[in-house]
PDB file of C-alpha atoms and ligand atoms in Angstrom:
ATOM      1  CA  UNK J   1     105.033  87.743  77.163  1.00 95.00           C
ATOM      2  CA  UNK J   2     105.763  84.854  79.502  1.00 95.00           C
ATOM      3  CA  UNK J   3     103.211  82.244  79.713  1.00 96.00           C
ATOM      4  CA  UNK J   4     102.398  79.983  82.127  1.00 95.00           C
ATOM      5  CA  UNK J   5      99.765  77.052  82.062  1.00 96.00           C
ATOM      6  CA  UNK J   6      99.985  75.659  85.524  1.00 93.00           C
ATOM      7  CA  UNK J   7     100.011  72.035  85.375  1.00 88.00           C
ATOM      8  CA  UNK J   8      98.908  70.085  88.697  1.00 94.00           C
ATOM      9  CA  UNK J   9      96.188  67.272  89.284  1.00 95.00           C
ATOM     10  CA  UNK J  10      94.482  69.255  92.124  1.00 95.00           C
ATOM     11  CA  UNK J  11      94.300  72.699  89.352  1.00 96.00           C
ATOM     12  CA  UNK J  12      92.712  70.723  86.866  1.00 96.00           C
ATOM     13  CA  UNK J  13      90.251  68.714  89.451  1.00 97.00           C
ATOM     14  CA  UNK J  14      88.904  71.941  90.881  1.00 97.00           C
ATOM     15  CA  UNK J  15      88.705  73.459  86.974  1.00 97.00           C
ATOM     16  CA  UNK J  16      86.780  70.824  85.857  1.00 98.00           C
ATOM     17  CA  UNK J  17      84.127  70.979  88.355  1.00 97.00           C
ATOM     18  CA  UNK J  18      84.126  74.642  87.783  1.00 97.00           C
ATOM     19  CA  UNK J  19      83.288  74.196  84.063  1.00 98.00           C
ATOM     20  CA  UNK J  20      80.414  71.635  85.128  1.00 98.00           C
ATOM     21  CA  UNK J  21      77.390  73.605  84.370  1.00 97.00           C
ATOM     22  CA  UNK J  22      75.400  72.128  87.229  1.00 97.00           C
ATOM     23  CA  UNK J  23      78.285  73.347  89.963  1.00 96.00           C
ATOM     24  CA  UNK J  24      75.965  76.082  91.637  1.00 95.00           C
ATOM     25  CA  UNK J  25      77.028  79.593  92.265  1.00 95.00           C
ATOM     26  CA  UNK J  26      78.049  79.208  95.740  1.00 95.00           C
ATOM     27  CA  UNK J  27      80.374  76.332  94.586  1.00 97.00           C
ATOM     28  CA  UNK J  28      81.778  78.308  91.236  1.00 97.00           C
ATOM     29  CA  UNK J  29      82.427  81.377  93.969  1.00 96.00           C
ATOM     30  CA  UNK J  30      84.518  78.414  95.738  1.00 97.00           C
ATOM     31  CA  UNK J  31      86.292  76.770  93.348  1.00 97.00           C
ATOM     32  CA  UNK J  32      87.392  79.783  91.813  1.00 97.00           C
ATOM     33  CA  UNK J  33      88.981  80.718  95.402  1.00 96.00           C
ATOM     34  CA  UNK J  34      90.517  78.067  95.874  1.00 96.00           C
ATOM     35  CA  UNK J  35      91.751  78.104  92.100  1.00 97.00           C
ATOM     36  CA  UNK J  36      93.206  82.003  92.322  1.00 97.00           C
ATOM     37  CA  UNK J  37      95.069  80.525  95.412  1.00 96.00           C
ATOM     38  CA  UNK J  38      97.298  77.668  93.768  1.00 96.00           C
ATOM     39  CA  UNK J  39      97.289  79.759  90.589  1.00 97.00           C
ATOM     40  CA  UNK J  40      98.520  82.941  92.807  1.00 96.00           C
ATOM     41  CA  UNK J  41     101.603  80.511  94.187  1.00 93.00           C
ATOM     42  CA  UNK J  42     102.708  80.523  90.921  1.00 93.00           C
ATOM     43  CA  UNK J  43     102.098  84.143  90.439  1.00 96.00           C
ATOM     44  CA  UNK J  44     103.831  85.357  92.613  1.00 96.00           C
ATOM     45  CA  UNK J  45     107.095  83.767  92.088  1.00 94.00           C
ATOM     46  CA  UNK J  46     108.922  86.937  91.130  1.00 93.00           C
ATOM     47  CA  UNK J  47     107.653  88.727  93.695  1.00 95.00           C
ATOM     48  CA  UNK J  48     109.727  91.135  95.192  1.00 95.00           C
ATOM     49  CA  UNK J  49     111.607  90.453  98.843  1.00 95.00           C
ATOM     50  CA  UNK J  50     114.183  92.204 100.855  1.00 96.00           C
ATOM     51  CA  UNK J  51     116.508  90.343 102.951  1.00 97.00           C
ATOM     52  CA  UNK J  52     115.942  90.373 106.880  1.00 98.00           C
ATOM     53  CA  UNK J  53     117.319  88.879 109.644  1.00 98.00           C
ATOM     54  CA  UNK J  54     114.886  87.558 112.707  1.00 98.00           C
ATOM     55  CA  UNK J  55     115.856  86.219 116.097  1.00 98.00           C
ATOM     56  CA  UNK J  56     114.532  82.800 117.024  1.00 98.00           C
ATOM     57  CA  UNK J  57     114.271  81.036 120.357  1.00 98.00           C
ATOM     58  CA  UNK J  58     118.002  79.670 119.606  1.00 98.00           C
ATOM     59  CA  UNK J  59     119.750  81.667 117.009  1.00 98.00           C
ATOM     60  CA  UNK J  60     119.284  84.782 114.399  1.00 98.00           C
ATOM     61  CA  UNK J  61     117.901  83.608 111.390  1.00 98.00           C
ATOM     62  CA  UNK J  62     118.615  85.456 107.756  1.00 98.00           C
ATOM     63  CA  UNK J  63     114.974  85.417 105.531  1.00 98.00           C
ATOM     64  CA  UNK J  64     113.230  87.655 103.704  1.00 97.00           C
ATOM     65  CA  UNK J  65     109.929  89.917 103.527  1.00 95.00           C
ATOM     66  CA  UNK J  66     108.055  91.515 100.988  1.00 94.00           C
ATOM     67  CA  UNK J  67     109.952  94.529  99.337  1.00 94.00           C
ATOM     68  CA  UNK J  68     108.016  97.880  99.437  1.00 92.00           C
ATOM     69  CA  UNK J  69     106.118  99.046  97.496  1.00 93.00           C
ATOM     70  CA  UNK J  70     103.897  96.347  98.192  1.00 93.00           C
ATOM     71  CA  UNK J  71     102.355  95.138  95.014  1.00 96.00           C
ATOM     72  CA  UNK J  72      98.836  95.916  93.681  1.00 97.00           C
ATOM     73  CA  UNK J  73      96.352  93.645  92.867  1.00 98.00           C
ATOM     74  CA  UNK J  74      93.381  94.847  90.551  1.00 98.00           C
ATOM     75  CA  UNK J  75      90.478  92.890  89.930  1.00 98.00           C
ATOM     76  CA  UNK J  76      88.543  93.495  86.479  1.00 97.00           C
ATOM     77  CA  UNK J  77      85.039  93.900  86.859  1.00 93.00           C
ATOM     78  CA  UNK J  78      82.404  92.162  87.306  1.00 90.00           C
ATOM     79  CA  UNK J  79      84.009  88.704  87.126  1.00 94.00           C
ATOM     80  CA  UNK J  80      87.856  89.632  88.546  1.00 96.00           C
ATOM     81  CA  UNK J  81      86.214  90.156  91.622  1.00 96.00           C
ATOM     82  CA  UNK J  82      85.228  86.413  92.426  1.00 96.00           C
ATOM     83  CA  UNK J  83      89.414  86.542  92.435  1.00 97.00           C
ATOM     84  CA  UNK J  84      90.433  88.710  94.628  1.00 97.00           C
ATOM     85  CA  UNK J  85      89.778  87.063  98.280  1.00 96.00           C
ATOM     86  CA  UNK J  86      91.997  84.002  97.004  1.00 96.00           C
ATOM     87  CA  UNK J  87      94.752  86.583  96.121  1.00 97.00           C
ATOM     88  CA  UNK J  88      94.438  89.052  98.811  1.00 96.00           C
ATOM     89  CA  UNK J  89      94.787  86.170 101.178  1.00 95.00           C
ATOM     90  CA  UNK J  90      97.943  84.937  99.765  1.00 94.00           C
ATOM     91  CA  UNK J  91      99.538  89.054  99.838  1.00 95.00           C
ATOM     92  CA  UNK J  92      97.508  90.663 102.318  1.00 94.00           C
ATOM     93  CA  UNK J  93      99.631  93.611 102.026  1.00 93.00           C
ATOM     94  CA  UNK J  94      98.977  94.127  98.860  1.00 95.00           C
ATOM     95  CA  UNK J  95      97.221  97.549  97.586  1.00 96.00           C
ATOM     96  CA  UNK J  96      93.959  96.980  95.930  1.00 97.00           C
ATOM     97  CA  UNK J  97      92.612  98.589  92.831  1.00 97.00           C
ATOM     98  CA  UNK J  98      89.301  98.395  90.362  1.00 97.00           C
ATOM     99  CA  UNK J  99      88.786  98.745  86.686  1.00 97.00           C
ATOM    100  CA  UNK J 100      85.909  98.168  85.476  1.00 95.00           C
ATOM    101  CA  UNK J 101      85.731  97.018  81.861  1.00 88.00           C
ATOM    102  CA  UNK J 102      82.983  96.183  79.824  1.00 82.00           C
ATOM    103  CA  UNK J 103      82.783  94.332  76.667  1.00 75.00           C
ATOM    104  CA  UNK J 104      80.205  95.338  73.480  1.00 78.00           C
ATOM    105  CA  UNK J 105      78.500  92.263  72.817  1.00 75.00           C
ATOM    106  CA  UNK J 106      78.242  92.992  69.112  1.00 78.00           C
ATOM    107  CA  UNK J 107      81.797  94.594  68.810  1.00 79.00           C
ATOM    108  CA  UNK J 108      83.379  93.060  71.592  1.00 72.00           C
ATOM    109  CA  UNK J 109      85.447  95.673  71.809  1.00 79.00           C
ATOM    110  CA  UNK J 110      86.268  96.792  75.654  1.00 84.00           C
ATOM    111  CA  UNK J 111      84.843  99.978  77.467  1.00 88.00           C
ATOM    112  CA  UNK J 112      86.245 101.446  81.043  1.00 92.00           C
ATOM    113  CA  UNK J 113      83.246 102.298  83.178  1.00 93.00           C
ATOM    114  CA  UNK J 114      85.565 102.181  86.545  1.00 94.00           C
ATOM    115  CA  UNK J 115      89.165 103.681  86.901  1.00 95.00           C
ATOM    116  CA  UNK J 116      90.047 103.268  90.785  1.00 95.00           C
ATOM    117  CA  UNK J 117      93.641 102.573  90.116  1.00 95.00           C
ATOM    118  CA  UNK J 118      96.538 104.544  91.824  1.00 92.00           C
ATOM    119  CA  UNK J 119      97.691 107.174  89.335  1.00 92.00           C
ATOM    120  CA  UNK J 120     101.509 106.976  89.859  1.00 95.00           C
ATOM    121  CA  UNK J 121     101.803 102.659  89.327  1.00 96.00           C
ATOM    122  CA  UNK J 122     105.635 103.482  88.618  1.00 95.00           C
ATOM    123  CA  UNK J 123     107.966 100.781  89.755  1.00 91.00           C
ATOM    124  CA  UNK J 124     105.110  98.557  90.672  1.00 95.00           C
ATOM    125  CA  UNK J 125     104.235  94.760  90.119  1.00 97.00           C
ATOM    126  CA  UNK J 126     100.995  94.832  89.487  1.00 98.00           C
ATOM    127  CA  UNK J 127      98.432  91.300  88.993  1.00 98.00           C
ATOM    128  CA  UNK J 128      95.846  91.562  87.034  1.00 98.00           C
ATOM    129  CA  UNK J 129      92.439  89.444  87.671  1.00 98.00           C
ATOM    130  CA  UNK J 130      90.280  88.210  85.031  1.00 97.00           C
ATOM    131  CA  UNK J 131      88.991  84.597  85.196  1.00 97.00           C
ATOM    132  CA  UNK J 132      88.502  84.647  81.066  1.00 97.00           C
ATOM    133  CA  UNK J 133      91.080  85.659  78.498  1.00 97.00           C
ATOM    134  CA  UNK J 134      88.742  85.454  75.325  1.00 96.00           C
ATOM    135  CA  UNK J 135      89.374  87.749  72.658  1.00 94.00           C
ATOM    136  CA  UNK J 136      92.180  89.311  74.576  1.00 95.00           C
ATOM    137  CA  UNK J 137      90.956  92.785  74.195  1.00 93.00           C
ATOM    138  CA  UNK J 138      90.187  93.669  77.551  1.00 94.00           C
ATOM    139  CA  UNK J 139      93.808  92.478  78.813  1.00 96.00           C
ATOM    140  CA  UNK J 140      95.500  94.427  75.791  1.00 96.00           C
ATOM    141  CA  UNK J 141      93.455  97.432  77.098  1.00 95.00           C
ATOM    142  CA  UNK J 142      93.976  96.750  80.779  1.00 96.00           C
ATOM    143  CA  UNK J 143      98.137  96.227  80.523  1.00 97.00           C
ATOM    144  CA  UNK J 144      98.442  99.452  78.244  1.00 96.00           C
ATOM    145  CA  UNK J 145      96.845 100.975  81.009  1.00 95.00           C
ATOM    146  CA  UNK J 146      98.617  99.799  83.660  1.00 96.00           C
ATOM    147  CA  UNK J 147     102.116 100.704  81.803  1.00 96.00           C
ATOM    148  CA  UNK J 148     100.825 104.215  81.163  1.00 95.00           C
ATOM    149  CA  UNK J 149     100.965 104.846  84.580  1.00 96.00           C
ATOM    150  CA  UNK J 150     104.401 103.269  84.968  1.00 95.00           C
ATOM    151  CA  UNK J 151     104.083  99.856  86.463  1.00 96.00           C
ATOM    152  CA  UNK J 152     107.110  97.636  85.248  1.00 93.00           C
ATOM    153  CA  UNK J 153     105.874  93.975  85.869  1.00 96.00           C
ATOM    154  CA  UNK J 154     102.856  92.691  85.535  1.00 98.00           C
ATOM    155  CA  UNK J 155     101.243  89.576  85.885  1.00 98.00           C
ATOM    156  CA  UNK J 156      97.730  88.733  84.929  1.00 98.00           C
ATOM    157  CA  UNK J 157      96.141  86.080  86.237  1.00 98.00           C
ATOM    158  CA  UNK J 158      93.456  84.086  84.155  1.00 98.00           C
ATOM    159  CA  UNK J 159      91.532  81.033  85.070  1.00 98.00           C
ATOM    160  CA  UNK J 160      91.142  80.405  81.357  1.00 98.00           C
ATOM    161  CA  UNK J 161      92.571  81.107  78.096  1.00 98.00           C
ATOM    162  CA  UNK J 162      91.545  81.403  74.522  1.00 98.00           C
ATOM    163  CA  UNK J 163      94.672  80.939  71.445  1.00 98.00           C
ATOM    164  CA  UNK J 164      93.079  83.814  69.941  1.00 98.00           C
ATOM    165  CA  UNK J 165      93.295  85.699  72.968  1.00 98.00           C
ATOM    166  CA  UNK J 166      96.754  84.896  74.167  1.00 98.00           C
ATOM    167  CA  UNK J 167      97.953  85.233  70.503  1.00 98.00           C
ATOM    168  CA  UNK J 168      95.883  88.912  70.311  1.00 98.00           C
ATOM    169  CA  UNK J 169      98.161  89.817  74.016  1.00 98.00           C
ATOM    170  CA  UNK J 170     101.185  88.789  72.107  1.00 98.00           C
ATOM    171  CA  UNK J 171     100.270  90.877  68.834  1.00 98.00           C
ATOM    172  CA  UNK J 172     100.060  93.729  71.296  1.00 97.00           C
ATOM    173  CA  UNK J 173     102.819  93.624  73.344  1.00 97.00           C
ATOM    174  CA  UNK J 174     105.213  92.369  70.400  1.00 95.00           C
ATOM    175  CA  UNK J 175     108.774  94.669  69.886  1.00 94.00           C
ATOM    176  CA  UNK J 176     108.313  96.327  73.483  1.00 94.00           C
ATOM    177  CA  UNK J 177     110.095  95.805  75.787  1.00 93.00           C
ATOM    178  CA  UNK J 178     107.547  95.017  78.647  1.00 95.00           C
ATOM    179  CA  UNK J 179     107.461  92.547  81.401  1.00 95.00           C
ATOM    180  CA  UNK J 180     104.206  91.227  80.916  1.00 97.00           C
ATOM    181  CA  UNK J 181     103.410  87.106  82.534  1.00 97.00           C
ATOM    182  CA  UNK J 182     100.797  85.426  81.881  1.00 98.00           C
ATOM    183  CA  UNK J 183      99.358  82.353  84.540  1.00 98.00           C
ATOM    184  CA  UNK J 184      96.315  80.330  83.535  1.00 98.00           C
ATOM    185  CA  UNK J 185      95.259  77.245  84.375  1.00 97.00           C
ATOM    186  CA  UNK J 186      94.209  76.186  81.084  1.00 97.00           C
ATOM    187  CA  UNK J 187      93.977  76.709  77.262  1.00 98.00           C
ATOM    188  CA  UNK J 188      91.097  75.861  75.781  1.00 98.00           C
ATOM    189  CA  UNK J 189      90.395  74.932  72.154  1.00 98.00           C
ATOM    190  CA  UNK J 190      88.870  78.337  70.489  1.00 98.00           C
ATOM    191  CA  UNK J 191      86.678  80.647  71.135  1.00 97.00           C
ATOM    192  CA  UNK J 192      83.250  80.718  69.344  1.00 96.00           C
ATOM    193  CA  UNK J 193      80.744  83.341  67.224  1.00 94.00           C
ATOM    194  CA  UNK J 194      79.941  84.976  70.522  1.00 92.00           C
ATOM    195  CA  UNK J 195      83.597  85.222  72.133  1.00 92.00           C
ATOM    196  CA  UNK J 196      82.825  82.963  74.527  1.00 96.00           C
ATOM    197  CA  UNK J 197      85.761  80.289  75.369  1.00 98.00           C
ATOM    198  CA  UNK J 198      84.953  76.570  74.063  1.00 98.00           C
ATOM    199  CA  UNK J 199      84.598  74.560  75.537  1.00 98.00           C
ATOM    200  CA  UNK J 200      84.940  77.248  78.478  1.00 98.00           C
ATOM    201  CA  UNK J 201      82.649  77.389  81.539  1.00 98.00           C
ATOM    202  CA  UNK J 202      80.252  80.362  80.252  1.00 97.00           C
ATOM    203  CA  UNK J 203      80.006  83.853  81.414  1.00 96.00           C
ATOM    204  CA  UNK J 204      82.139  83.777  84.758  1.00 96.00           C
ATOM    205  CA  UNK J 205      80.687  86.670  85.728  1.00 94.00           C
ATOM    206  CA  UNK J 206      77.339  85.329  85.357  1.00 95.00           C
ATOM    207  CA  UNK J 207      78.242  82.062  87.180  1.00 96.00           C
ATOM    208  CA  UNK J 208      79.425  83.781  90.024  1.00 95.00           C
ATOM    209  CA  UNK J 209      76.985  86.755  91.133  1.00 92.00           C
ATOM    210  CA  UNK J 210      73.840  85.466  88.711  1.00 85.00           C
ATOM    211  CA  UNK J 211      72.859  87.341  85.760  1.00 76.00           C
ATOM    212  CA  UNK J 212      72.023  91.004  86.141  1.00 62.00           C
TER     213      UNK J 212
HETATM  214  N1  LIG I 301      83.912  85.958  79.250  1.00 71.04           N
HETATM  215  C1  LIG I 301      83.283  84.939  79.906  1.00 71.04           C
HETATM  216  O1  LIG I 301      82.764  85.125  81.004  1.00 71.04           O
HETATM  217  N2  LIG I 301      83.238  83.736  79.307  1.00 71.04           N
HETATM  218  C2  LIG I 301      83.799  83.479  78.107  1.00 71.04           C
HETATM  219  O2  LIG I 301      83.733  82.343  77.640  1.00 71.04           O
HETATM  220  C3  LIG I 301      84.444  84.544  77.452  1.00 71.04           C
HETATM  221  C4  LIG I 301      84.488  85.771  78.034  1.00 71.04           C
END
């Protein structure tokens, strides 16, 4: 797996006020738009493109435009959705999907309540949403899937990262031969009793749409 920790003054600004516990939910939902966007820059640097040539005012000009198939973008639930406006708006041709994955607070193993992802992913790039990679389970879980159905890059995109989790991906994914990247803004120190990221910004999901 490639990893990427984006390093940049105005990523690390906007994190930090994100992990402040008295930034409000309207502010969290805003900061963590913004944040998807820069982080999404970096994303997407593979991203497919065809070459194309366009007339200007003065002379044809060669460039380039997104390659089909478009990619897909799939939030996880609850908390990957406060990601995807900041993404869609970067590839608004993209093709959205949902899983929804739950974790067992005791076990903390991961459970799929929601499966609206295309069936046939082969050939895709696919970017994955999920502001926390704690234990790493729901990732592991969530990129098996995704290479099931034949998708042969993926990206996922985490606001912030665990060791244990990244190093639980890497387990995972170790001797195949997968093109899996990941792009975080951050890696934390550990994660504590509870899986929750330290010193992390709390349940993400929470912070965003309130506790339910
Ligand atoms: N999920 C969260 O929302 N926060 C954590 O710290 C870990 C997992």
């Amino acid at each position: 797996m490639r990893k990427l920790i984006t390093e940049h003054p105005l990523i690390s600004h906007k994190l930090t006020a994100l992990r402040d516990e008295r930034t409000d939910s309207p502010t969290f939902r805003r900061l963590a738009d913004e944040l998807v966007m820069l982080l999404a820059y970096e994303a997407t640097r593979s991203i497919r493109v065809e070459a194309v040539t366009v007339q200007t005012p003065v002379a044809p000009a060669q460039g380039v435009r997104l390659a089909a198939p478009t990619p897909v973008v799939i939030p996880i639930l609850r908390a990957g959705l406060g990601m995807l406006d900041g993404m869609t708006r970067l590839l608004p041709t993209a093709e959205v999907g949902f899983l929804g994955m739950v974790r067992d607070h005791d076990t903390l193993q991961p459970t799929t309540y929601a499966d609206r992802i295309p069936g046939d992913l082969k050939g895709r790039q696919v970017f994955l949403l999920d502001p926390m990679l704690a234990t790493g389970g729901t990732l592991i879980a969530a990129i098996d899937l995704m290479l099931e159905r034949g998708a042969n890059q993926i990206t996922a995109i985490c606001l912030l990262s665990a060791p244990e989790g990244i190093a639980a991906v890497e387990a995972a994914l170790a001797g195949r031969d997968v093109d899996v990247t990941l792009v975080t803004a951050a890696v934390d120190e550990k994660l504590n009793e509870k899986g929750y990221i330290v010193p992390g910004l709390g349940d993400a999901g929470d912070r965003l749409f309130g506790v339910v």
